[in-house]
């Protein structure tokens, strides 16, 4: 190999190594933030509905801090190289999508759209080719949301909230109907989608328990 | 741009997922097309490599490896253009940020192409094709690249080249002037290995291929050693030894034209002619 070629190769390599290290630093920070978010939100299983809003308020500032990360990453990544580097932050990103959609559900009972999640994380459309929220990453976050809600269905009954599992059941069924529209390949997304039916089953069992025992206010209103 | 709405109804959720379906279908369809193109490229590249080997070994009368090398490289040009047009055909699928999304899918074909390209280049120039030279073959008439050449694919394609060179060297040894050729190839492969060594920490695949290269080197080294040791038993210059071997081979080729007669004679005589050579 001649000297010129070797120099060219080492130049390309050094540039890549440099980018990788910068991304790594950002991702370490990002990971801390996303984990602290999911840690905070883990408390929903022991929080009564009247105190839920206060808990959600503690989470909101952390979303703000995530915007620093997304902005920094968008600045590091060269044009058109989003897909080259995205695996380095994919887990943290999916985690924060999960947290964002969870907060929205607890706040308003609705599903945060992909565009809204991007906005929450400060992801600008003009970063499209450098840093963006892909459909796949959004979907993985939403599946995690369903997993979490099946747990919440059980725990909210324990805390005396008998309406929540019914609301969750209706919501999760809508989300599942959405997923069922997709043509999925035999990949991780497909496998996780398949596991959603177990979450639905679990939620249905809670709804069944609550309705039969006439614990739910709507059930109590039924004439005997 | 209006603020995006929350998905607060079943219908809005279904509508959102319908667009997701469209996007995922589009992506998966493109991926399948590119995998197919990559296979076509691999197929043509492998055929080209076989063609190069054949050209180098088919002509028993031509002993000047420079001539054979040139002939091979010239034959390769047309085939290389064919493969390059396949890359040109997929350039639109890889435009902008798409390239890196599908790089994994086109990588096998790309590496096979680089292997064939660098083999032809070696036969013509006796040197390693440079990164810039490879990128230049993947450009249109105006000099615009079809896509950016990943460093990893360049290096891994070259690493496979050393395997082809080993085959070339081993095939060359029994021919006239073969040992000289084999030792040239040996030092070339050794210098390739040395160049790659510094880059292995960054590319896991390269580490694996380096160990294959080491094995290839050992094979060439063992073969040239065996030839040297055997020829040292005869007190003749190497060219005369080559002539002896060539004569024996051509006598055997002539006799095979008489086929069955010779075979029968040998069987009958075998009982009496054991002492003769």
CSV table of C-alpha atoms in Angstrom, one decimal:
chain,number,residue,atom,x,y,z
A,1,UNK,CA,0.0,0.0,0.0
A,2,UNK,CA,1.5,3.3,-0.9
A,3,UNK,CA,2.0,6.1,1.6
A,4,UNK,CA,-0.7,8.3,0.1
A,5,UNK,CA,-3.3,5.6,0.3
A,6,UNK,CA,-2.3,4.7,3.9
A,7,UNK,CA,-2.7,8.4,4.8
A,8,UNK,CA,-6.1,8.5,3.2
A,9,UNK,CA,-7.2,5.5,5.1
A,10,UNK,CA,-5.9,6.7,8.4
A,11,UNK,CA,-7.5,10.0,7.9
A,12,UNK,CA,-10.9,8.4,7.3
A,13,UNK,CA,-10.4,6.2,10.3
A,14,UNK,CA,-9.4,9.0,12.6
A,15,UNK,CA,-12.4,11.0,11.6
A,16,UNK,CA,-14.7,8.1,12.4
A,17,UNK,CA,-13.1,7.3,15.7
A,18,UNK,CA,-13.4,11.0,16.6
A,19,UNK,CA,-17.1,11.0,15.9
A,20,UNK,CA,-17.7,7.7,17.7
A,21,UNK,CA,-16.0,9.1,20.8
A,22,UNK,CA,-18.0,12.3,20.8
A,23,UNK,CA,-21.3,10.3,20.4
A,24,UNK,CA,-20.3,8.0,23.2
A,25,UNK,CA,-19.9,10.9,25.6
A,26,UNK,CA,-23.3,12.2,24.7
A,27,UNK,CA,-24.9,8.8,24.9
A,28,UNK,CA,-23.5,8.2,28.4
A,29,UNK,CA,-25.2,11.5,29.5
A,30,UNK,CA,-28.4,10.6,27.6
A,31,UNK,CA,-28.5,7.2,29.2
A,32,UNK,CA,-28.3,8.7,32.7
A,33,UNK,CA,-31.2,11.0,31.9
A,34,UNK,CA,-33.4,8.4,30.4
A,35,UNK,CA,-32.8,6.0,33.2
A,36,UNK,CA,-33.6,8.6,35.8
A,37,UNK,CA,-36.8,9.2,33.9
A,38,UNK,CA,-37.9,5.6,33.9
A,39,UNK,CA,-36.8,5.3,37.5
A,40,UNK,CA,-39.0,8.2,38.5
A,41,UNK,CA,-41.9,6.8,36.5
A,42,UNK,CA,-41.5,3.4,38.1
A,43,UNK,CA,-43.2,5.0,41.1
A,44,UNK,CA,-46.5,5.2,39.4
A,45,UNK,CA,-47.2,1.7,40.6
A,46,UNK,CA,-47.3,2.9,44.1
A,47,UNK,CA,-48.9,6.3,43.5
A,48,UNK,CA,-52.5,7.0,44.0
A,49,UNK,CA,-54.3,8.8,41.1
A,50,UNK,CA,-54.8,12.0,43.1
A,51,UNK,CA,-51.0,12.3,43.5
A,52,UNK,CA,-50.1,11.3,40.0
A,53,UNK,CA,-50.0,14.8,38.6
A,54,UNK,CA,-47.3,15.8,41.1
A,55,UNK,CA,-45.2,12.8,40.2
A,56,UNK,CA,-45.5,13.6,36.5
A,57,UNK,CA,-44.4,17.2,37.2
A,58,UNK,CA,-41.1,15.8,38.5
A,59,UNK,CA,-40.5,14.0,35.3
A,60,UNK,CA,-41.1,16.9,32.9
A,61,UNK,CA,-37.7,18.8,33.5
A,62,UNK,CA,-35.8,15.6,32.6
A,63,UNK,CA,-37.4,15.7,29.1
A,64,UNK,CA,-36.1,19.3,28.8
A,65,UNK,CA,-32.6,18.1,29.6
A,66,UNK,CA,-32.9,15.4,26.9
A,67,UNK,CA,-33.2,18.2,24.4
A,68,UNK,CA,-29.6,19.1,25.2
A,69,UNK,CA,-28.5,15.6,24.1
A,70,UNK,CA,-30.5,15.6,20.9
A,71,UNK,CA,-29.2,19.0,19.9
A,72,UNK,CA,-25.6,17.9,20.7
A,73,UNK,CA,-25.9,14.7,18.7
A,74,UNK,CA,-27.4,16.5,15.7
A,75,UNK,CA,-24.4,18.7,15.7
A,76,UNK,CA,-21.9,15.9,15.9
A,77,UNK,CA,-23.2,13.7,13.1
A,78,UNK,CA,-22.2,14.5,9.6
A,79,UNK,CA,-24.9,14.9,6.9
A,80,UNK,CA,-26.6,11.7,5.7
A,81,UNK,CA,-25.0,9.6,8.4
A,82,UNK,CA,-28.0,9.1,10.7
A,83,UNK,CA,-28.3,5.4,10.0
A,84,UNK,CA,-24.5,4.9,10.4
A,85,UNK,CA,-24.5,5.9,14.0
A,86,UNK,CA,-28.0,5.4,15.3
A,87,UNK,CA,-27.4,2.1,17.0
A,88,UNK,CA,-25.2,3.8,19.5
A,89,UNK,CA,-28.2,5.6,21.2
A,90,UNK,CA,-31.1,3.4,20.1
A,91,UNK,CA,-31.7,1.9,23.6
A,92,UNK,CA,-31.8,5.2,25.4
A,93,UNK,CA,-34.0,6.7,22.7
A,94,UNK,CA,-36.5,3.9,22.8
A,95,UNK,CA,-36.5,4.2,26.6
A,96,UNK,CA,-37.3,7.9,26.5
A,97,UNK,CA,-40.1,7.4,23.9
A,98,UNK,CA,-41.6,4.9,26.3
A,99,UNK,CA,-41.4,7.4,29.2
A,100,UNK,CA,-42.9,10.2,27.1
A,101,UNK,CA,-45.8,8.2,25.9
A,102,UNK,CA,-46.4,6.9,29.5
A,103,UNK,CA,-46.5,10.4,30.9
A,104,UNK,CA,-49.0,11.4,28.2
A,105,UNK,CA,-51.2,8.4,28.9
A,106,UNK,CA,-51.2,9.1,32.6
A,107,UNK,CA,-51.9,12.8,32.0
A,108,UNK,CA,-54.6,12.6,29.3
A,109,UNK,CA,-55.2,9.0,28.5
A,110,UNK,CA,-54.2,9.4,24.9
A,111,UNK,CA,-51.3,8.2,22.7
A,112,UNK,CA,-48.5,10.7,22.0
A,113,UNK,CA,-47.9,10.7,18.3
A,114,UNK,CA,-44.4,10.2,16.7
A,115,UNK,CA,-44.3,13.9,15.8
A,116,UNK,CA,-45.2,14.9,19.3
A,117,UNK,CA,-42.5,12.7,20.9
A,118,UNK,CA,-40.0,14.3,18.5
A,119,UNK,CA,-41.1,17.7,19.6
A,120,UNK,CA,-40.9,16.8,23.3
A,121,UNK,CA,-37.3,15.7,22.7
A,122,UNK,CA,-36.5,18.8,20.8
A,123,UNK,CA,-35.8,16.9,17.5
A,124,UNK,CA,-36.0,19.4,14.7
A,125,UNK,CA,-37.2,18.3,11.2
A,126,UNK,CA,-34.2,19.8,9.5
A,127,UNK,CA,-32.0,17.3,11.3
A,128,UNK,CA,-33.7,14.5,9.4
A,129,UNK,CA,-30.6,13.1,7.8
A,130,UNK,CA,-28.5,13.4,10.9
A,131,UNK,CA,-30.7,12.7,13.9
A,132,UNK,CA,-34.4,11.8,13.9
A,133,UNK,CA,-36.9,9.5,15.5
A,134,UNK,CA,-37.5,6.6,13.3
A,135,UNK,CA,-40.8,4.7,13.0
A,136,UNK,CA,-39.2,1.6,14.4
A,137,UNK,CA,-37.8,3.3,17.5
A,138,UNK,CA,-41.2,5.0,18.2
A,139,UNK,CA,-43.0,1.6,17.8
A,140,UNK,CA,-40.6,-0.1,20.2
A,141,UNK,CA,-41.3,2.7,22.8
A,142,UNK,CA,-45.0,2.2,22.4
A,143,UNK,CA,-44.8,-1.5,22.9
A,144,UNK,CA,-42.9,-0.9,26.2
A,145,UNK,CA,-45.7,1.4,27.1
A,146,UNK,CA,-48.3,-1.4,26.7
A,147,UNK,CA,-46.0,-3.7,28.7
A,148,UNK,CA,-46.0,-1.1,31.5
A,149,UNK,CA,-49.7,-0.5,31.4
A,150,UNK,CA,-50.5,-4.2,31.9
A,151,UNK,CA,-48.5,-4.0,35.1
A,152,UNK,CA,-50.2,-0.7,36.1
A,153,UNK,CA,-53.6,-2.3,35.6
A,154,UNK,CA,-52.8,-4.8,38.3
A,155,UNK,CA,-51.3,-2.3,40.7
A,156,UNK,CA,-53.9,0.4,40.3
A,157,UNK,CA,-56.5,-2.1,41.5
A,158,UNK,CA,-54.3,-2.8,44.5
A,159,UNK,CA,-54.2,0.9,45.2
A,160,UNK,CA,-58.0,1.1,45.0
A,161,UNK,CA,-58.4,2.6,41.5
A,162,UNK,CA,-60.9,0.4,39.8
A,163,UNK,CA,-61.5,2.6,36.8
A,164,UNK,CA,-57.9,2.6,35.6
A,165,UNK,CA,-57.8,-1.1,34.3
A,166,UNK,CA,-60.9,-0.5,32.3
A,167,UNK,CA,-59.5,2.6,30.7
A,168,UNK,CA,-56.2,0.8,30.1
A,169,UNK,CA,-58.0,-2.1,28.5
A,170,UNK,CA,-59.8,0.2,26.0
A,171,UNK,CA,-56.6,2.1,25.2
A,172,UNK,CA,-54.4,-1.0,24.8
A,173,UNK,CA,-56.9,-2.6,22.4
A,174,UNK,CA,-56.8,0.5,20.2
A,175,UNK,CA,-53.1,0.4,20.1
A,176,UNK,CA,-53.0,-3.3,19.4
A,177,UNK,CA,-55.4,-2.7,16.5
A,178,UNK,CA,-53.0,-0.2,15.1
A,179,UNK,CA,-50.1,-2.6,15.4
A,180,UNK,CA,-52.1,-5.3,13.7
A,181,UNK,CA,-52.2,-3.2,10.6
A,182,UNK,CA,-48.5,-3.5,10.1
A,183,UNK,CA,-46.7,-5.9,7.8
A,184,UNK,CA,-43.9,-7.0,10.0
A,185,UNK,CA,-40.8,-9.0,9.1
A,186,UNK,CA,-39.5,-11.7,11.4
A,187,UNK,CA,-37.5,-9.3,13.5
A,188,UNK,CA,-37.4,-8.1,17.1
A,189,UNK,CA,-40.4,-5.7,16.4
A,190,UNK,CA,-42.4,-8.7,15.2
A,191,UNK,CA,-41.5,-10.8,18.3
A,192,UNK,CA,-42.4,-7.9,20.7
A,193,UNK,CA,-45.7,-7.3,18.9
A,194,UNK,CA,-46.5,-11.0,19.3
A,195,UNK,CA,-46.0,-10.7,23.0
A,196,UNK,CA,-48.6,-7.9,23.3
A,197,UNK,CA,-51.3,-10.4,23.4
A,198,UNK,CA,-50.1,-11.6,26.8
A,199,UNK,CA,-50.3,-8.0,28.1
A,200,UNK,CA,-53.8,-7.8,26.7
A,201,UNK,CA,-54.8,-11.1,28.3
A,202,UNK,CA,-53.4,-9.9,31.7
A,203,UNK,CA,-55.4,-6.6,31.4
A,204,UNK,CA,-58.5,-8.5,30.5
A,205,UNK,CA,-58.2,-10.7,33.5
A,206,UNK,CA,-58.0,-7.6,35.8
A,207,UNK,CA,-61.0,-6.1,34.0
A,208,UNK,CA,-62.9,-9.3,34.5
A,209,UNK,CA,-62.1,-9.5,38.2
A,210,UNK,CA,-63.1,-5.9,38.7
A,211,UNK,CA,-66.3,-6.0,36.8
A,212,UNK,CA,-67.6,-9.3,38.2
A,213,UNK,CA,-67.1,-8.2,41.7
A,214,UNK,CA,-68.8,-5.0,40.8
A,215,UNK,CA,-65.9,-3.0,42.1
A,216,UNK,CA,-65.8,-0.6,39.2
A,217,UNK,CA,-68.1,2.5,39.6
A,218,UNK,CA,-69.5,1.9,36.2
A,219,UNK,CA,-70.2,-1.7,37.2
A,220,UNK,CA,-71.8,-0.6,40.5
A,221,UNK,CA,-74.2,1.6,38.5
A,222,UNK,CA,-75.7,-1.4,36.7
A,223,UNK,CA,-79.0,-2.5,37.9
A,224,UNK,CA,-78.8,-6.1,39.4
B,1,UNK,CA,-47.0,23.8,10.1
B,2,UNK,CA,-49.9,22.9,12.4
B,3,UNK,CA,-49.1,21.4,15.8
B,4,UNK,CA,-49.4,17.6,15.7
B,5,UNK,CA,-52.4,16.3,17.4
B,6,UNK,CA,-52.4,13.7,20.1
B,7,UNK,CA,-53.9,10.4,19.0
B,8,UNK,CA,-57.0,10.5,21.2
B,9,UNK,CA,-59.3,8.2,19.3
B,10,UNK,CA,-59.2,4.8,17.8
B,11,UNK,CA,-59.5,6.3,14.4
B,12,UNK,CA,-56.6,8.6,14.8
B,13,UNK,CA,-54.5,5.7,16.1
B,14,UNK,CA,-55.4,3.6,13.1
B,15,UNK,CA,-54.7,6.4,10.7
B,16,UNK,CA,-51.2,6.9,12.3
B,17,UNK,CA,-50.4,3.3,12.0
B,18,UNK,CA,-51.6,3.2,8.4
B,19,UNK,CA,-48.8,5.7,7.5
B,20,UNK,CA,-46.4,3.6,9.5
B,21,UNK,CA,-47.4,0.6,7.5
B,22,UNK,CA,-46.7,2.6,4.3
B,23,UNK,CA,-43.3,3.6,5.5
B,24,UNK,CA,-42.3,0.2,6.7
B,25,UNK,CA,-43.5,-1.5,3.5
B,26,UNK,CA,-41.5,1.0,1.4
B,27,UNK,CA,-38.4,0.3,3.5
B,28,UNK,CA,-38.7,-3.5,3.4
B,29,UNK,CA,-39.4,-3.5,-0.3
B,30,UNK,CA,-36.4,-1.4,-1.0
B,31,UNK,CA,-34.3,-3.6,1.2
B,32,UNK,CA,-35.4,-6.7,-0.7
B,33,UNK,CA,-34.5,-5.0,-4.0
B,34,UNK,CA,-31.1,-4.1,-2.8
B,35,UNK,CA,-30.4,-7.6,-1.4
B,36,UNK,CA,-31.2,-9.0,-4.9
B,37,UNK,CA,-28.9,-6.5,-6.6
B,38,UNK,CA,-26.2,-7.3,-4.1
B,39,UNK,CA,-26.5,-11.0,-5.0
B,40,UNK,CA,-26.4,-10.2,-8.8
B,41,UNK,CA,-23.2,-8.1,-8.2
B,42,UNK,CA,-21.7,-10.9,-6.1
B,43,UNK,CA,-22.5,-13.4,-8.9
B,44,UNK,CA,-20.9,-11.4,-11.6
B,45,UNK,CA,-17.9,-10.6,-9.5
B,46,UNK,CA,-17.2,-14.3,-8.6
B,47,UNK,CA,-17.5,-15.2,-12.3
B,48,UNK,CA,-15.0,-12.5,-13.1
B,49,UNK,CA,-12.5,-13.8,-10.6
B,50,UNK,CA,-12.8,-17.3,-12.1
B,51,UNK,CA,-12.3,-15.8,-15.5
B,52,UNK,CA,-9.1,-14.1,-14.3
B,53,UNK,CA,-7.7,-17.4,-12.9
B,54,UNK,CA,-8.6,-19.2,-16.1
B,55,UNK,CA,-6.8,-16.6,-18.3
B,56,UNK,CA,-3.7,-17.0,-16.1
B,57,UNK,CA,-3.5,-20.7,-16.3
B,58,UNK,CA,-5.1,-21.7,-19.6
B,59,UNK,CA,-2.2,-20.9,-21.9
B,60,UNK,CA,0.6,-23.4,-21.4
B,61,UNK,CA,2.8,-21.8,-24.1
B,62,UNK,CA,2.8,-18.4,-22.6
B,63,UNK,CA,5.3,-18.2,-19.7
B,64,UNK,CA,5.6,-14.4,-19.4
B,65,UNK,CA,3.3,-13.6,-16.5
B,66,UNK,CA,3.3,-10.0,-17.4
B,67,UNK,CA,1.7,-10.9,-20.7
B,68,UNK,CA,-0.8,-13.2,-19.1
B,69,UNK,CA,-1.6,-10.6,-16.4
B,70,UNK,CA,-2.2,-7.9,-19.0
B,71,UNK,CA,-4.4,-10.3,-21.0
B,72,UNK,CA,-6.5,-11.1,-17.9
B,73,UNK,CA,-6.8,-7.4,-17.0
B,74,UNK,CA,-8.0,-6.5,-20.5
B,75,UNK,CA,-10.6,-9.2,-20.5
B,76,UNK,CA,-11.8,-8.0,-17.1
B,77,UNK,CA,-12.5,-4.5,-18.3
B,78,UNK,CA,-15.8,-5.3,-20.0
B,79,UNK,CA,-17.0,-7.4,-17.1
B,80,UNK,CA,-16.1,-4.7,-14.6
B,81,UNK,CA,-18.1,-2.2,-16.6
B,82,UNK,CA,-21.1,-4.5,-16.4
B,83,UNK,CA,-20.9,-4.7,-12.6
B,84,UNK,CA,-20.4,-1.0,-12.3
B,85,UNK,CA,-23.6,-0.5,-14.3
B,86,UNK,CA,-25.4,-2.6,-11.7
B,87,UNK,CA,-24.2,-0.2,-9.0
B,88,UNK,CA,-25.3,2.7,-11.2
B,89,UNK,CA,-28.7,1.2,-11.4
B,90,UNK,CA,-29.2,1.2,-7.6
B,91,UNK,CA,-27.7,4.6,-6.9
B,92,UNK,CA,-31.2,6.2,-6.7
B,93,UNK,CA,-32.2,3.7,-4.0
B,94,UNK,CA,-29.1,4.8,-2.0
B,95,UNK,CA,-29.4,8.6,-2.3
B,96,UNK,CA,-28.9,10.9,0.6
B,97,UNK,CA,-29.3,9.4,4.1
B,98,UNK,CA,-30.5,6.1,2.5
B,99,UNK,CA,-27.1,4.7,1.8
B,100,UNK,CA,-26.2,4.0,5.4
B,101,UNK,CA,-29.6,2.6,6.1
B,102,UNK,CA,-29.0,-0.1,3.5
B,103,UNK,CA,-25.2,-0.3,3.6
B,104,UNK,CA,-25.4,-3.7,5.3
B,105,UNK,CA,-27.5,-5.1,2.5
B,106,UNK,CA,-25.2,-4.0,-0.4
B,107,UNK,CA,-22.0,-4.7,1.5
B,108,UNK,CA,-21.5,-8.4,0.4
B,109,UNK,CA,-21.8,-7.4,-3.3
B,110,UNK,CA,-19.6,-4.4,-2.8
B,111,UNK,CA,-16.8,-6.5,-1.1
B,112,UNK,CA,-16.9,-9.2,-3.8
B,113,UNK,CA,-16.7,-6.5,-6.5
B,114,UNK,CA,-13.7,-4.9,-4.8
B,115,UNK,CA,-12.0,-8.3,-4.6
B,116,UNK,CA,-12.4,-8.8,-8.3
B,117,UNK,CA,-11.5,-5.3,-9.1
B,118,UNK,CA,-8.3,-5.3,-7.0
B,119,UNK,CA,-7.3,-8.7,-8.4
B,120,UNK,CA,-7.5,-7.4,-12.0
B,121,UNK,CA,-5.7,-4.3,-10.8
B,122,UNK,CA,-2.9,-6.4,-9.3
B,123,UNK,CA,-2.5,-8.4,-12.5
B,124,UNK,CA,-2.1,-5.2,-14.5
B,125,UNK,CA,-0.1,-3.0,-12.1
B,126,UNK,CA,1.4,-5.4,-9.6
B,127,UNK,CA,0.1,-3.1,-6.8
B,128,UNK,CA,-2.7,-2.6,-4.4
B,129,UNK,CA,-5.6,-0.5,-5.7
B,130,UNK,CA,-6.1,2.6,-3.6
B,131,UNK,CA,-9.2,3.8,-1.8
B,132,UNK,CA,-9.6,6.7,-4.2
B,133,UNK,CA,-9.1,4.5,-7.2
B,134,UNK,CA,-11.9,2.2,-6.1
B,135,UNK,CA,-14.2,5.1,-5.4
B,136,UNK,CA,-13.5,6.4,-8.8
B,137,UNK,CA,-14.8,3.2,-10.4
B,138,UNK,CA,-18.1,3.8,-8.6
B,139,UNK,CA,-18.8,7.2,-10.2
B,140,UNK,CA,-20.8,8.4,-13.1
B,141,UNK,CA,-19.5,10.1,-16.2
B,142,UNK,CA,-19.4,13.5,-14.4
B,143,UNK,CA,-17.3,12.1,-11.6
B,144,UNK,CA,-20.2,12.0,-9.0
B,145,UNK,CA,-20.0,9.0,-6.8
B,146,UNK,CA,-23.0,6.6,-6.8
B,147,UNK,CA,-22.5,6.4,-3.0
B,148,UNK,CA,-19.7,6.9,-0.5
B,149,UNK,CA,-17.3,4.0,-0.3
B,150,UNK,CA,-17.2,2.7,3.2
B,151,UNK,CA,-13.7,2.1,4.5
B,152,UNK,CA,-14.7,-1.2,6.0
B,153,UNK,CA,-15.9,-2.6,2.7
B,154,UNK,CA,-12.7,-1.4,0.9
B,155,UNK,CA,-10.5,-3.1,3.5
B,156,UNK,CA,-12.5,-6.4,3.7
B,157,UNK,CA,-12.6,-6.6,-0.1
B,158,UNK,CA,-8.8,-6.3,-0.2
B,159,UNK,CA,-8.4,-8.9,2.6
B,160,UNK,CA,-10.2,-11.4,0.4
B,161,UNK,CA,-7.9,-10.5,-2.5
B,162,UNK,CA,-5.0,-12.1,-0.6
B,163,UNK,CA,-6.9,-15.4,-0.7
B,164,UNK,CA,-7.2,-15.1,-4.5
B,165,UNK,CA,-3.5,-14.3,-4.8
B,166,UNK,CA,-2.7,-17.4,-2.9
B,167,UNK,CA,-4.7,-19.5,-5.3
B,168,UNK,CA,-2.9,-17.8,-8.2
B,169,UNK,CA,0.5,-18.4,-6.6
B,170,UNK,CA,-0.1,-22.1,-5.9
B,171,UNK,CA,-1.3,-22.6,-9.4
B,172,UNK,CA,1.7,-20.8,-10.8
B,173,UNK,CA,4.4,-22.8,-9.0
B,174,UNK,CA,4.4,-25.9,-11.2
B,175,UNK,CA,4.5,-23.8,-14.3
B,176,UNK,CA,7.6,-22.3,-15.9
B,177,UNK,CA,8.9,-19.4,-13.7
B,178,UNK,CA,6.3,-20.2,-11.1
B,179,UNK,CA,8.5,-20.1,-8.1
B,180,UNK,CA,9.6,-16.6,-8.9
B,181,UNK,CA,6.0,-15.5,-9.3
B,182,UNK,CA,5.0,-17.2,-6.1
B,183,UNK,CA,7.7,-15.5,-4.1
B,184,UNK,CA,6.7,-12.1,-5.6
B,185,UNK,CA,3.1,-12.8,-4.6
B,186,UNK,CA,4.3,-13.9,-1.2
B,187,UNK,CA,6.1,-10.6,-0.4
B,188,UNK,CA,3.1,-8.7,-1.7
B,189,UNK,CA,0.7,-10.5,0.5
B,190,UNK,CA,3.0,-10.1,3.4
B,191,UNK,CA,3.1,-6.4,3.0
B,192,UNK,CA,-0.7,-6.3,2.7
B,193,UNK,CA,-1.0,-8.2,5.9
B,194,UNK,CA,1.4,-5.8,7.6
B,195,UNK,CA,-0.6,-2.8,6.3
B,196,UNK,CA,-3.9,-4.2,7.6
B,197,UNK,CA,-2.5,-5.2,11.0
B,198,UNK,CA,-2.7,-1.6,12.3
B,199,UNK,CA,-6.3,-1.4,11.2
B,200,UNK,CA,-7.6,-4.6,12.8
B,201,UNK,CA,-8.6,-3.1,16.2
B,202,UNK,CA,-11.3,-1.1,14.4
B,203,UNK,CA,-12.8,-3.8,12.2
B,204,UNK,CA,-13.7,-7.1,13.8
B,205,UNK,CA,-14.3,-8.8,10.4
B,206,UNK,CA,-10.8,-7.7,9.4
B,207,UNK,CA,-9.3,-9.6,12.3
B,208,UNK,CA,-10.9,-12.8,11.2
B,209,UNK,CA,-9.7,-12.3,7.6
B,210,UNK,CA,-6.2,-11.6,8.8
B,211,UNK,CA,-5.9,-15.0,10.3
B,212,UNK,CA,-7.1,-16.5,7.0
B,213,UNK,CA,-4.4,-14.4,5.2
B,214,UNK,CA,-1.8,-15.8,7.6
B,215,UNK,CA,-2.9,-19.3,6.6
B,216,UNK,CA,-2.7,-18.4,2.9
B,217,UNK,CA,0.8,-17.1,3.4
B,218,UNK,CA,1.9,-20.2,5.2
B,219,UNK,CA,0.6,-22.3,2.3
B,220,UNK,CA,2.6,-20.4,-0.3
B,221,UNK,CA,5.6,-20.4,1.9
B,222,UNK,CA,5.4,-24.2,2.4
B,223,UNK,CA,4.9,-24.8,-1.3
B,224,UNK,CA,7.9,-22.6,-2.4
B,225,UNK,CA,10.0,-24.2,0.4
B,226,UNK,CA,9.2,-27.7,-0.9
B,227,UNK,CA,10.1,-26.8,-4.4
B,228,UNK,CA,13.4,-25.2,-3.4
B,229,UNK,CA,14.3,-28.2,-1.3
B,230,UNK,CA,13.5,-30.7,-4.0
B,231,UNK,CA,15.3,-28.7,-6.8
B,232,UNK,CA,18.4,-28.4,-4.6
B,233,UNK,CA,18.7,-32.2,-4.9
B,234,UNK,CA,19.6,-31.7,-8.6
B,235,UNK,CA,22.6,-29.8,-9.5
B,236,UNK,CA,21.0,-28.0,-12.4
B,237,UNK,CA,20.0,-24.4,-12.9
B,238,UNK,CA,16.2,-23.8,-12.2
B,239,UNK,CA,15.4,-23.0,-15.9
B,240,UNK,CA,16.7,-26.4,-17.0
B,241,UNK,CA,14.7,-28.1,-14.3
B,242,UNK,CA,11.6,-26.3,-15.5
B,243,UNK,CA,12.4,-27.6,-19.0
B,244,UNK,CA,12.7,-31.2,-17.8
B,245,UNK,CA,9.4,-31.0,-16.1
B,246,UNK,CA,7.8,-29.4,-19.1
B,247,UNK,CA,9.1,-32.1,-21.4
B,248,UNK,CA,7.8,-34.9,-19.2
B,249,UNK,CA,4.4,-33.2,-19.1
B,250,UNK,CA,4.2,-32.8,-22.9
B,251,UNK,CA,5.3,-36.4,-23.5
B,252,UNK,CA,2.5,-37.6,-21.2
B,253,UNK,CA,0.1,-35.4,-23.1
B,254,UNK,CA,1.2,-36.9,-26.5
B,255,UNK,CA,0.9,-40.4,-25.3
B,256,UNK,CA,-2.5,-40.0,-24.0
B,257,UNK,CA,-3.7,-39.6,-27.6
B,258,UNK,CA,-3.0,-43.3,-28.1
B,259,UNK,CA,-5.2,-44.0,-25.1
B,260,UNK,CA,-6.1,-47.6,-24.7
B,261,UNK,CA,-3.2,-49.2,-26.6
B,262,UNK,CA,-0.7,-47.7,-24.3
B,263,UNK,CA,-2.7,-48.6,-21.2
B,264,UNK,CA,-2.9,-52.2,-22.3
B,265,UNK,CA,0.7,-52.4,-23.2
B,266,UNK,CA,1.7,-51.0,-19.8
B,267,UNK,CA,-0.4,-53.6,-18.0
B,268,UNK,CA,1.2,-56.5,-20.0
B,269,UNK,CA,4.7,-55.1,-19.6
B,270,UNK,CA,4.3,-54.2,-16.0
B,271,UNK,CA,5.3,-57.7,-15.0
B,272,UNK,CA,8.6,-57.5,-16.9
B,273,UNK,CA,9.5,-53.9,-16.9
B,274,UNK,CA,9.6,-53.2,-13.3
B,275,UNK,CA,13.3,-52.2,-13.3
B,276,UNK,CA,12.8,-49.5,-16.0
B,277,UNK,CA,11.8,-46.0,-15.2
